[in-house]
PDB file of C-alpha atoms in Angstrom:
ATOM      1  CA  MET E1175     -84.200  66.419  75.806  1.00  0.00           C
ATOM      2  CA  GLN E1176     -81.607  67.015  78.503  1.00  0.00           C
ATOM      3  CA  GLU E1177     -77.966  67.114  77.426  1.00  0.00           C
ATOM      4  CA  TYR E1178     -75.619  64.654  79.140  1.00  0.00           C
ATOM      5  CA  PHE E1179     -73.275  66.226  81.692  1.00  0.00           C
ATOM      6  CA  PRO E1180     -70.456  63.769  82.489  1.00  0.00           C
ATOM      7  CA  LYS E1181     -69.416  62.952  86.025  1.00  0.00           C
ATOM      8  CA  VAL E1182     -66.148  61.288  86.953  1.00  0.00           C
ATOM      9  CA  VAL E1183     -66.598  58.477  89.464  1.00  0.00           C
ATOM     10  CA  GLN E1184     -63.057  57.090  89.714  1.00  0.00           C
ATOM     11  CA  VAL E1185     -59.506  57.900  88.618  1.00  0.00           C
ATOM     12  CA  ILE E1186     -56.347  55.795  88.608  1.00  0.00           C
ATOM     13  CA  PRO E1187     -53.047  57.666  88.111  1.00  0.00           C
ATOM     14  CA  PHE E1188     -49.867  56.006  86.815  1.00  0.00           C
ATOM     15  CA  ASN E1189     -46.109  56.716  86.962  1.00  0.00           C
ATOM     16  CA  ASN E1190     -45.997  57.970  83.372  1.00  0.00           C
ATOM     17  CA  TYR E1191     -48.475  60.864  83.905  1.00  0.00           C
ATOM     18  CA  HIS E1192     -51.319  58.777  82.540  1.00  0.00           C
ATOM     19  CA  VAL E1193     -54.690  58.644  84.272  1.00  0.00           C
ATOM     20  CA  GLN E1194     -57.515  56.189  83.722  1.00  0.00           C
ATOM     21  CA  VAL E1195     -60.807  58.017  84.130  1.00  0.00           C
ATOM     22  CA  PHE E1196     -64.126  56.284  84.799  1.00  0.00           C
ATOM     23  CA  PHE E1197     -67.282  58.225  83.916  1.00  0.00           C
ATOM     24  CA  ASP E1198     -70.777  57.650  85.279  1.00  0.00           C
ATOM     25  CA  ASP E1199     -72.077  56.504  81.885  1.00  0.00           C
ATOM     26  CA  GLY E1200     -69.614  53.585  81.824  1.00  0.00           C
ATOM     27  CA  LYS E1201     -67.023  55.234  79.584  1.00  0.00           C
ATOM     28  CA  ILE E1202     -63.464  54.434  80.702  1.00  0.00           C
ATOM     29  CA  VAL E1203     -60.513  56.115  79.005  1.00  0.00           C
ATOM     30  CA  GLU E1204     -56.829  56.661  79.633  1.00  0.00           C
ATOM     31  CA  TYR E1205     -55.358  60.119  79.162  1.00  0.00           C
ATOM     32  CA  ASP E1206     -51.720  61.175  78.848  1.00  0.00           C
ATOM     33  CA  PHE E1207     -51.026  64.402  80.745  1.00  0.00           C
ATOM     34  CA  SER E1208     -47.235  64.347  80.271  1.00  0.00           C
ATOM     35  CA  ASN E1209     -47.354  67.197  77.746  1.00  0.00           C
ATOM     36  CA  GLU E1210     -50.265  69.044  79.334  1.00  0.00           C
ATOM     37  CA  LEU E1211     -48.644  70.070  82.620  1.00  0.00           C
ATOM     38  CA  GLN E1212     -47.295  73.392  81.364  1.00  0.00           C
ATOM     39  CA  GLY E1213     -47.511  76.719  83.135  1.00  0.00           C
ATOM     40  CA  THR E1214     -47.289  77.889  86.710  1.00  0.00           C
ATOM     41  CA  VAL E1215     -50.587  76.394  87.857  1.00  0.00           C
ATOM     42  CA  PHE E1216     -49.504  72.874  86.870  1.00  0.00           C
ATOM     43  CA  GLN E1217     -45.930  73.152  88.167  1.00  0.00           C
ATOM     44  CA  PRO E1218     -46.554  71.081  91.344  1.00  0.00           C
ATOM     45  CA  LEU E1219     -47.844  68.218  89.183  1.00  0.00           C
ATOM     46  CA  GLN E1220     -44.573  67.961  87.270  1.00  0.00           C
ATOM     47  CA  ASP E1221     -43.332  65.889  90.221  1.00  0.00           C
ATOM     48  CA  VAL E1222     -44.735  62.445  89.399  1.00  0.00           C
ATOM     49  CA  ASP E1223     -45.194  61.592  93.090  1.00  0.00           C
ATOM     50  CA  VAL E1224     -47.341  64.711  93.612  1.00  0.00           C
ATOM     51  CA  PHE E1225     -49.205  63.903  90.385  1.00  0.00           C
ATOM     52  CA  LYS E1226     -50.048  60.393  91.586  1.00  0.00           C
ATOM     53  CA  ASN E1227     -50.563  61.010  95.294  1.00  0.00           C
ATOM     54  CA  THR E1228     -52.898  64.007  94.948  1.00  0.00           C
ATOM     55  CA  CYS E1229     -54.945  62.687  92.010  1.00  0.00           C
ATOM     56  CA  THR E1230     -58.577  62.208  93.042  1.00  0.00           C
ATOM     57  CA  VAL E1231     -62.194  62.930  92.212  1.00  0.00           C
ATOM     58  CA  LEU E1232     -63.486  66.255  93.505  1.00  0.00           C
ATOM     59  CA  ASN E1233     -66.636  68.043  92.394  1.00  0.00           C
ATOM     60  CA  ASP E1234     -67.452  65.129  90.049  1.00  0.00           C
ATOM     61  CA  THR E1235     -64.281  65.523  87.985  1.00  0.00           C
ATOM     62  CA  LEU E1236     -60.582  64.673  87.815  1.00  0.00           C
ATOM     63  CA  ALA E1237     -58.681  66.817  90.293  1.00  0.00           C
ATOM     64  CA  TRP E1238     -55.424  67.061  92.188  1.00  0.00           C
ATOM     65  CA  ASP E1239     -55.933  67.818  95.885  1.00  0.00           C
ATOM     66  CA  LEU E1240     -52.711  69.741  96.493  1.00  0.00           C
ATOM     67  CA  ALA E1241     -53.564  70.756 100.063  1.00  0.00           C
ATOM     68  CA  GLY E1242     -54.649  67.233 100.998  1.00  0.00           C
ATOM     69  CA  ASN E1243     -57.811  68.384 102.748  1.00  0.00           C
ATOM     70  CA  ARG E1244     -60.369  68.192  99.907  1.00  0.00           C
ATOM     71  CA  ASP E1245     -60.603  72.000  99.790  1.00  0.00           C
ATOM     72  CA  LEU E1246     -62.057  72.784  96.371  1.00  0.00           C
ATOM     73  CA  THR E1247     -60.317  76.171  96.361  1.00  0.00           C
ATOM     74  CA  LYS E1248     -56.879  74.562  96.704  1.00  0.00           C
ATOM     75  CA  CYS E1249     -57.104  71.974  93.989  1.00  0.00           C
ATOM     76  CA  ILE E1250     -56.416  71.760  90.291  1.00  0.00           C
ATOM     77  CA  ASP E1251     -59.304  70.271  88.354  1.00  0.00           C
ATOM     78  CA  ILE E1252     -60.357  69.773  84.773  1.00  0.00           C
ATOM     79  CA  ASP E1253     -63.813  70.666  83.555  1.00  0.00           C
ATOM     80  CA  PRO E1254     -65.667  67.349  83.135  1.00  0.00           C
ATOM     81  CA  LEU E1255     -67.067  68.360  79.725  1.00  0.00           C
ATOM     82  CA  VAL E1256     -63.558  69.145  78.475  1.00  0.00           C
ATOM     83  CA  LEU E1257     -62.229  65.940  80.016  1.00  0.00           C
ATOM     84  CA  TYR E1258     -64.968  63.833  78.420  1.00  0.00           C
ATOM     85  CA  GLU E1259     -64.055  65.135  74.961  1.00  0.00           C
ATOM     86  CA  LEU E1260     -60.240  64.938  75.282  1.00  0.00           C
ATOM     87  CA  PRO E1261     -58.577  62.477  72.936  1.00  0.00           C
ATOM     88  CA  ALA E1262     -57.586  59.309  74.754  1.00  0.00           C
ATOM     89  CA  ILE E1263     -54.165  57.699  74.283  1.00  0.00           C
ATOM     90  CA  ASN E1264     -55.889  54.496  73.287  1.00  0.00           C
ATOM     91  CA  SER E1265     -59.326  53.512  72.176  1.00  0.00           C
ATOM     92  CA  GLU E1266     -61.930  53.575  74.884  1.00  0.00           C
ATOM     93  CA  ILE E1267     -61.303  50.838  77.392  1.00  0.00           C
ATOM     94  CA  ALA E1268     -65.026  50.457  77.961  1.00  0.00           C
TER      95      ALA E1268
END
């Protein structure tokens, strides 16, 4: 039996550092990243406008396209397996 490997199909960022994430199996959850943006790598995302405006789906997962050119080497992304298992701020939306 093949293990499920989640793929992100859509993301919707909000002003409060929350992101709704839609997975290919129909799971929809909202995550709160307000306390997760620590360290040098996440520093650009501490600006809520950068957080919202660069939030996208790259490589089948939640990512922030900091360069704006969909270059996978210049983005911040979260492993989809880790993302799938993160605790949501509310019960699953779907």
